[in-house]
mmCIF file of C-alpha atoms and ligand atoms in Angstrom:
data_model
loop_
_atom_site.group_PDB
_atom_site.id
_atom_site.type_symbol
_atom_site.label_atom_id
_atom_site.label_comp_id
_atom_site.label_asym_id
_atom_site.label_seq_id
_atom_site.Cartn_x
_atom_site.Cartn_y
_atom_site.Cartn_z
ATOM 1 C CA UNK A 1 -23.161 -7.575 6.494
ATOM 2 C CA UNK A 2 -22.632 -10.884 4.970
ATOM 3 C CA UNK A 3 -19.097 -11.434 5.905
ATOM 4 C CA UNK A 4 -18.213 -12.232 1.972
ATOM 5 C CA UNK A 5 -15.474 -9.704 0.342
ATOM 6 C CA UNK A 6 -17.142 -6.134 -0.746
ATOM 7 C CA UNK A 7 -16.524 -6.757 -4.661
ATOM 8 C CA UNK A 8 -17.006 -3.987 -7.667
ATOM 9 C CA UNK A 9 -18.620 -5.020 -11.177
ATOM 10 C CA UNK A 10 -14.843 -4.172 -12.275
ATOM 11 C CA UNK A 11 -13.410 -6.013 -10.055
ATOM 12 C CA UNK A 12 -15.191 -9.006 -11.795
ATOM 13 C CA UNK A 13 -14.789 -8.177 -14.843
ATOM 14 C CA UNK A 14 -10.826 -7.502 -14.780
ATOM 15 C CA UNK A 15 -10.687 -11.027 -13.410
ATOM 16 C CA UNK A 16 -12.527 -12.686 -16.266
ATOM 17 C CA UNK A 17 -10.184 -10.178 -18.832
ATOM 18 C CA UNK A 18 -7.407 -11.623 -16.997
ATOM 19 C CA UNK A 19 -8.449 -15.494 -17.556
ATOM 20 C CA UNK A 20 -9.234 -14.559 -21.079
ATOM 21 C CA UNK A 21 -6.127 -13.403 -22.454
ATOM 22 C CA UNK A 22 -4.304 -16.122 -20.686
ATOM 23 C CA UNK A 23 -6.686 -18.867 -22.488
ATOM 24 C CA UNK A 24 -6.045 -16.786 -25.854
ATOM 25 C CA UNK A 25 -2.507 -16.491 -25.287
ATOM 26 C CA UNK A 26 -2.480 -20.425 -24.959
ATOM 27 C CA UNK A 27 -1.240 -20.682 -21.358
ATOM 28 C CA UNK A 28 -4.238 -22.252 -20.116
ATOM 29 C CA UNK A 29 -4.737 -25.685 -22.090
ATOM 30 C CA UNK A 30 -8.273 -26.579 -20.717
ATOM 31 C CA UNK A 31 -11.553 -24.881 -21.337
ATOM 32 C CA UNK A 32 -12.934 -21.864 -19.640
ATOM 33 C CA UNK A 33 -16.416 -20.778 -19.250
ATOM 34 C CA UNK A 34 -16.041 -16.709 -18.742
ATOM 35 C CA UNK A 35 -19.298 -14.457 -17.216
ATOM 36 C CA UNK A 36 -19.947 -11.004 -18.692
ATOM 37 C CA UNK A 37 -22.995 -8.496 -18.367
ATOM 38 C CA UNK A 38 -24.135 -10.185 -15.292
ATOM 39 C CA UNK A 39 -21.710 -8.292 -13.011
ATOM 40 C CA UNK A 40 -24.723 -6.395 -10.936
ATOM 41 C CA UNK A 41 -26.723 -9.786 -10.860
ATOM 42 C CA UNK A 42 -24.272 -11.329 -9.533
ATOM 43 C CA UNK A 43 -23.349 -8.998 -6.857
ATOM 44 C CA UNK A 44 -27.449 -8.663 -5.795
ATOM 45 C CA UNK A 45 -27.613 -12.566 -5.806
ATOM 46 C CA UNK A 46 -24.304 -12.304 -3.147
ATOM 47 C CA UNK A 47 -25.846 -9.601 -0.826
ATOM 48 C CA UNK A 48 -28.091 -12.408 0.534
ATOM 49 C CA UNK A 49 -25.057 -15.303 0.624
ATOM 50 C CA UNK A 50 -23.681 -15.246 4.030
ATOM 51 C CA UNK A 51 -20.467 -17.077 4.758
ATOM 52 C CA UNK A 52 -21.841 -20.759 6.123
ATOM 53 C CA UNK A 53 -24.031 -20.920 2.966
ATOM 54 C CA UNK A 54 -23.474 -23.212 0.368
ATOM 55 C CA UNK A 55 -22.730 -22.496 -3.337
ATOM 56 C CA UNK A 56 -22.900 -24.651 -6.093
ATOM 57 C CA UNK A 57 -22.210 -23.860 -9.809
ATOM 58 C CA UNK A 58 -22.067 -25.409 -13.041
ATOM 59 C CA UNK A 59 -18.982 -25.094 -15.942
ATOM 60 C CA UNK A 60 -19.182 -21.148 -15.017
ATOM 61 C CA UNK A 61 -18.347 -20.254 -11.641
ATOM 62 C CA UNK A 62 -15.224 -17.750 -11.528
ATOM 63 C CA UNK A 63 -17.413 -14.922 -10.308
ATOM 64 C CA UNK A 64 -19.160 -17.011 -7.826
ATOM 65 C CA UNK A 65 -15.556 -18.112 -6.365
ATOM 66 C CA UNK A 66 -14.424 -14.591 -5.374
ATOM 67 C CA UNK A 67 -17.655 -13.595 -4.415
ATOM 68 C CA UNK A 68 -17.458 -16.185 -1.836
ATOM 69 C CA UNK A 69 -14.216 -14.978 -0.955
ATOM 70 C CA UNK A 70 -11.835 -17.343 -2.516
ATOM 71 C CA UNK A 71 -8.404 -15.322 -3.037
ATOM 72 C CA UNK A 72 -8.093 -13.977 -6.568
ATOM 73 C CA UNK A 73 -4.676 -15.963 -6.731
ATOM 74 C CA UNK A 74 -6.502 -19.175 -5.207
ATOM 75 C CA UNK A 75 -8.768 -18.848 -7.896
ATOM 76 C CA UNK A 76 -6.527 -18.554 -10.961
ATOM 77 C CA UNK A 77 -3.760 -21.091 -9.716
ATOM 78 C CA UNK A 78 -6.457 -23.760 -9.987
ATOM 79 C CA UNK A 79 -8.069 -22.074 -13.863
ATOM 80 C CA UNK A 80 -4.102 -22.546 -14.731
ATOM 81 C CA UNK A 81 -3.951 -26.219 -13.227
ATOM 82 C CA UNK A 82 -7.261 -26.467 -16.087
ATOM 83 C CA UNK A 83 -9.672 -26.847 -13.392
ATOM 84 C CA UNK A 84 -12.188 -23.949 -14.580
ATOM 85 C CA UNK A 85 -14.811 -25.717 -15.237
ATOM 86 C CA UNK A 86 -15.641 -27.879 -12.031
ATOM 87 C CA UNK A 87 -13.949 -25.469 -9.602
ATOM 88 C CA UNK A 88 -14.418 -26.872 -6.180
ATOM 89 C CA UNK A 89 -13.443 -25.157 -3.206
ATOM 90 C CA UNK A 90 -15.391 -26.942 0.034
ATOM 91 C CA UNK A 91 -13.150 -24.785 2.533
ATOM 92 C CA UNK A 92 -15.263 -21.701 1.524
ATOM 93 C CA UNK A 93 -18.301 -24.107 0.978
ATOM 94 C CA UNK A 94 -18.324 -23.781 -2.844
ATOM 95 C CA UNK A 95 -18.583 -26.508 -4.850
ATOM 96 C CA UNK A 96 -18.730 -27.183 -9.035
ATOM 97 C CA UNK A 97 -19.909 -29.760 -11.427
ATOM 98 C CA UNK A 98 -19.299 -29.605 -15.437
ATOM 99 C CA UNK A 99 -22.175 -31.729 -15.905
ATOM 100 C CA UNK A 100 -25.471 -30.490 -16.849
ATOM 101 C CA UNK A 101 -27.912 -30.935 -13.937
ATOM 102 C CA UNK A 102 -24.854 -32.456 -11.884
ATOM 103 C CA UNK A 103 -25.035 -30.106 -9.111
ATOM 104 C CA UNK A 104 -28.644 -30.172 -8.713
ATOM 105 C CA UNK A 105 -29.472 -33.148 -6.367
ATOM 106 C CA UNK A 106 -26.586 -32.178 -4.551
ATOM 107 C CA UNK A 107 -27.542 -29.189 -3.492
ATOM 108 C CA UNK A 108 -30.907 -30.529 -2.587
ATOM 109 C CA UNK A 109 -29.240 -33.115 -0.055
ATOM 110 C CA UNK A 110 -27.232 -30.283 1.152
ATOM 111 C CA UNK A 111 -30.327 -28.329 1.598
ATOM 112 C CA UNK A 112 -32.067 -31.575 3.446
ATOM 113 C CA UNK A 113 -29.154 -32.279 5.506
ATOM 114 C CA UNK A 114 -29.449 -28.361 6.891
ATOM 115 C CA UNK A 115 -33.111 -28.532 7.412
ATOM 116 C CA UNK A 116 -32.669 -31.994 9.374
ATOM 117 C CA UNK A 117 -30.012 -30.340 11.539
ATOM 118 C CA UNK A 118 -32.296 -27.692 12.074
ATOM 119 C CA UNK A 119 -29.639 -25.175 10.501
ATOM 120 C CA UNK A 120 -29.618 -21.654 10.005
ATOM 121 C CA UNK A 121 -27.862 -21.601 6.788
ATOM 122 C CA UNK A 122 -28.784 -21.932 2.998
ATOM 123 C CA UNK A 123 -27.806 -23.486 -0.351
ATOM 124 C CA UNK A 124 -27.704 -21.041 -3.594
ATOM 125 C CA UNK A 125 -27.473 -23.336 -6.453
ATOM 126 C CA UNK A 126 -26.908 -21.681 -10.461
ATOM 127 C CA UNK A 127 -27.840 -23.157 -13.273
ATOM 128 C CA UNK A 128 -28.411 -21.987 -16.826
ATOM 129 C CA UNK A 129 -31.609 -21.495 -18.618
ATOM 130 C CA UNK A 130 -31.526 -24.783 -20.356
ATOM 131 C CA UNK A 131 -30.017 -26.061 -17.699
ATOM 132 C CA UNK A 132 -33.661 -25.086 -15.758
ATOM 133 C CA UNK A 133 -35.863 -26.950 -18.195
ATOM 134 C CA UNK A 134 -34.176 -30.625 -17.928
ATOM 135 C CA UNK A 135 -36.397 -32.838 -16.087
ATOM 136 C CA UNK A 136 -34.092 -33.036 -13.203
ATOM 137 C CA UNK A 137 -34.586 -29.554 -12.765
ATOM 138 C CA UNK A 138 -37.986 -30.182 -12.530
ATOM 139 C CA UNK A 139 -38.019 -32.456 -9.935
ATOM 140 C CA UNK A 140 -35.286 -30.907 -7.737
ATOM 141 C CA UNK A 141 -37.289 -27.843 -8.139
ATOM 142 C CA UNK A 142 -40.111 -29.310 -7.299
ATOM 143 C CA UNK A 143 -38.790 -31.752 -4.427
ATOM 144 C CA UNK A 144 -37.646 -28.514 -2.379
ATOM 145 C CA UNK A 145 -40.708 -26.297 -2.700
ATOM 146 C CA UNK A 146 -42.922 -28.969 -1.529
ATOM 147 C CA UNK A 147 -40.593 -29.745 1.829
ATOM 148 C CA UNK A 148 -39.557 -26.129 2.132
ATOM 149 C CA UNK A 149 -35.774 -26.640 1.437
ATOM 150 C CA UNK A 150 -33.690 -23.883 3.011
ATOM 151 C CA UNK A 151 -32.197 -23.739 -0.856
ATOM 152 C CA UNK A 152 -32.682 -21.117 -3.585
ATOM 153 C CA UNK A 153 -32.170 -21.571 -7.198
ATOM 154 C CA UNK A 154 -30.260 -19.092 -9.635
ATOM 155 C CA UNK A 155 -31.344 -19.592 -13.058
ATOM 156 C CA UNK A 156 -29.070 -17.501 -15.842
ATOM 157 C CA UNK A 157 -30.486 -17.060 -18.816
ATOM 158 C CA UNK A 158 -28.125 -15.895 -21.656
ATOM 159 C CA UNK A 159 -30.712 -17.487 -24.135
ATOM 160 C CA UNK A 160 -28.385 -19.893 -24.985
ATOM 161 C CA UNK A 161 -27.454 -23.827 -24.547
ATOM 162 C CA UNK A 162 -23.615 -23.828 -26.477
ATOM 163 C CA UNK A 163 -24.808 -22.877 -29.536
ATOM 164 C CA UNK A 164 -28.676 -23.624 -29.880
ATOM 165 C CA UNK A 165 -31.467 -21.188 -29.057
ATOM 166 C CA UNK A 166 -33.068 -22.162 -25.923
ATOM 167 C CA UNK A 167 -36.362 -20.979 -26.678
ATOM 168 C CA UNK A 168 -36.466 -21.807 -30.032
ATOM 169 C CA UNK A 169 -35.556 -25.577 -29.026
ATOM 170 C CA UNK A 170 -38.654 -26.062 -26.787
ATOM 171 C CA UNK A 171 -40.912 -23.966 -29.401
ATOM 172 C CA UNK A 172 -41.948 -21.303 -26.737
ATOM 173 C CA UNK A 173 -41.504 -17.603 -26.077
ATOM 174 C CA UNK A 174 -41.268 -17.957 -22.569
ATOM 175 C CA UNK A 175 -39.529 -20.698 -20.081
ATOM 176 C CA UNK A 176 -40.701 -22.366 -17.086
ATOM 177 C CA UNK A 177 -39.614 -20.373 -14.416
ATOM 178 C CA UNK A 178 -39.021 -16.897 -16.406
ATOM 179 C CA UNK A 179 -41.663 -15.144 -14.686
ATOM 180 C CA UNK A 180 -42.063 -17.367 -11.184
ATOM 181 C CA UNK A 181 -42.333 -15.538 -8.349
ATOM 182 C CA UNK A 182 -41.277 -18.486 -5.867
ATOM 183 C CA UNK A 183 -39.308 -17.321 -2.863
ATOM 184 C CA UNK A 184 -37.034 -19.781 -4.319
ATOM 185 C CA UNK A 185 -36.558 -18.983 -7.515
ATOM 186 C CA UNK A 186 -33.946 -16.092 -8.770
ATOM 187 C CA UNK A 187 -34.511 -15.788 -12.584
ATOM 188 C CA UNK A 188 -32.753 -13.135 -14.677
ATOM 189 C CA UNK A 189 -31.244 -12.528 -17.820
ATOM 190 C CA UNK A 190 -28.353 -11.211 -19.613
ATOM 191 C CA UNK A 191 -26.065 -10.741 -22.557
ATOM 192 C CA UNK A 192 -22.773 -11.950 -22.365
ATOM 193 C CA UNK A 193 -19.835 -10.783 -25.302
ATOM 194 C CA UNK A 194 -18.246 -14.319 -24.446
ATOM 195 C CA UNK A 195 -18.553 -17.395 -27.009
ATOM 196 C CA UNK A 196 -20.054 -20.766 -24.486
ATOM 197 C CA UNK A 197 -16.774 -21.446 -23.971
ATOM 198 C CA UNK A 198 -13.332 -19.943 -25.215
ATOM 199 C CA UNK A 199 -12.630 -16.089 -24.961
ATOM 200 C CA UNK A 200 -13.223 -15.525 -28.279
ATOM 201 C CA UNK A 201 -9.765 -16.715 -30.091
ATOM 202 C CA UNK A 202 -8.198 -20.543 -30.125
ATOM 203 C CA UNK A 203 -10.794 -23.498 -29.133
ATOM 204 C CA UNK A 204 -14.359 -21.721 -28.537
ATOM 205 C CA UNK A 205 -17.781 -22.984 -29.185
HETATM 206 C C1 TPP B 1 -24.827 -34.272 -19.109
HETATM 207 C C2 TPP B 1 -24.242 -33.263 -20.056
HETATM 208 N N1 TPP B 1 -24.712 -33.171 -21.318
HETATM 209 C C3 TPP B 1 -24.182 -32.250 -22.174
HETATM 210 C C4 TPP B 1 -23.172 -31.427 -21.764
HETATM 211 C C5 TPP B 1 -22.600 -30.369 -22.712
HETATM 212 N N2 TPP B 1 -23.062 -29.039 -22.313
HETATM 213 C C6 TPP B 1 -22.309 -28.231 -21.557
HETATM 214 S S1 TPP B 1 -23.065 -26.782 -21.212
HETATM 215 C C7 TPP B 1 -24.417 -27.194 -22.101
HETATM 216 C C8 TPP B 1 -25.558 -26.219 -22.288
HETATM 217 C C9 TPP B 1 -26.154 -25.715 -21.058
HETATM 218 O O1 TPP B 1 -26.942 -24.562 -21.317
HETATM 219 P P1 TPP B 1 -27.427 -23.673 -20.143
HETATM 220 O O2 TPP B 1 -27.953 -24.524 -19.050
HETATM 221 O O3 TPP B 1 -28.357 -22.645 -20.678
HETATM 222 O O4 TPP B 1 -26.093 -23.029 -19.595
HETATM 223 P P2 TPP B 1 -25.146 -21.823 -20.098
HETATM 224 O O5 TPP B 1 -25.720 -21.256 -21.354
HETATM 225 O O6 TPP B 1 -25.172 -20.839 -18.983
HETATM 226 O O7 TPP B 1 -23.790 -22.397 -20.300
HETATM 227 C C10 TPP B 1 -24.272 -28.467 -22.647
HETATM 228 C C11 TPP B 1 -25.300 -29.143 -23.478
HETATM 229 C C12 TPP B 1 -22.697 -31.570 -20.442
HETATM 230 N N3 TPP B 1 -21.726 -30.786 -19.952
HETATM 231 N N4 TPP B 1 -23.261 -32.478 -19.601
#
């Protein structure tokens, strides 16, 4: 028991249907960044998230939000206010950042704040595959291994960065962490049916 709301993979993905036709259908002006195929993922990564942990996300954090219990309604009123991509909600100890890497040395001072405290708790930090194999990656990675950081790292990998080909960019058939077995380190993969950003109709790329 992890205190965080008892979610289905349809639960999720009616959500994410939900924000889509609303971006499609114009309502929502700014861009979204929707999840899809990840739904059991997800809900494995959450079984070991307990309430006082911290979350941080990048551009794509909708499922993330009600996973750590932030009301469905909460969740859209701030997509419709154009907010989807850097949705920050420190109440429920979630926070965002549409910047590649942004989140990253946050969630390391988080993680060395909780350790200096002598806390209990834990930061989960996602990031995408190309995301994981910027240099500040590196080092953050590398920075909380080395002083045991009570902080775990997500990495996503869709294959994709936008629209390039994230292996085909670093000329290699397999990624840095793909096939770590760190304690710290939660690497999987998935297909999504969702353009990078956009639902599919109006802006997307
Ligand atoms: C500093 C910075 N540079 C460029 C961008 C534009 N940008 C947004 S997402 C992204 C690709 C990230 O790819 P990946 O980490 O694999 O994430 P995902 O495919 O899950 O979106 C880029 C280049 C940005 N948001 N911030």
């Amino acid at each position: 028991m992890n205190n965080l709301p008892n979610l289905t993979p349809d639960d999720l993905i009616s959500f994410e249907e939900k924000v889509a036709e609303t971006f499609n259908s114009g309502i929502i002006k700014a861009p979204v960044h929707l999840y899809h195929g990840n739904e059991h993922q997800m809900i494995d990564v959450f079984s070991e998230i307990n309430h006082e942990d911290w979350v941080l996300c990048s551009w794509r954090s909708h499922y993330q939000c009600l996973l750590k219990g932030v009301p469905q309604q909460e969740v859209m009123d701030e997509i419709l206010k154009g907010r989807s991509i850097s949705l920050c909600f420190p109440e429920y100890r979630i926070l965002s950042s549409a910047i590649v890497t942004g989140v990253l040395p946050i969630a390391v001072g988080i993680a060395m704040s909780i350790k200096r405290e002598n806390g209990t708790n834990k930061v989960h930090v996602f990031l995408g595959e190309m995301t994981s194999e910027t240099g500040l990656a590196h080092e953050c990675i590398k920075y909380s291994t080395n002083h045991d950081l009570p902080i775990r790292f997500v990495i996503e990998d869709n294959g994709k960065s936008v629209c390039s080909d994230t292996r085909e960019v670093w000329n290699t058939n397999a990624l840095t962490y793909e096939n770590s077995t760190a304690d710290n380190i939660y690497y999987y993969k998935y297909d999504t049916k969702y353009p990078h950003a956009g639902a599919g109709k109006r802006v997307q790329f």
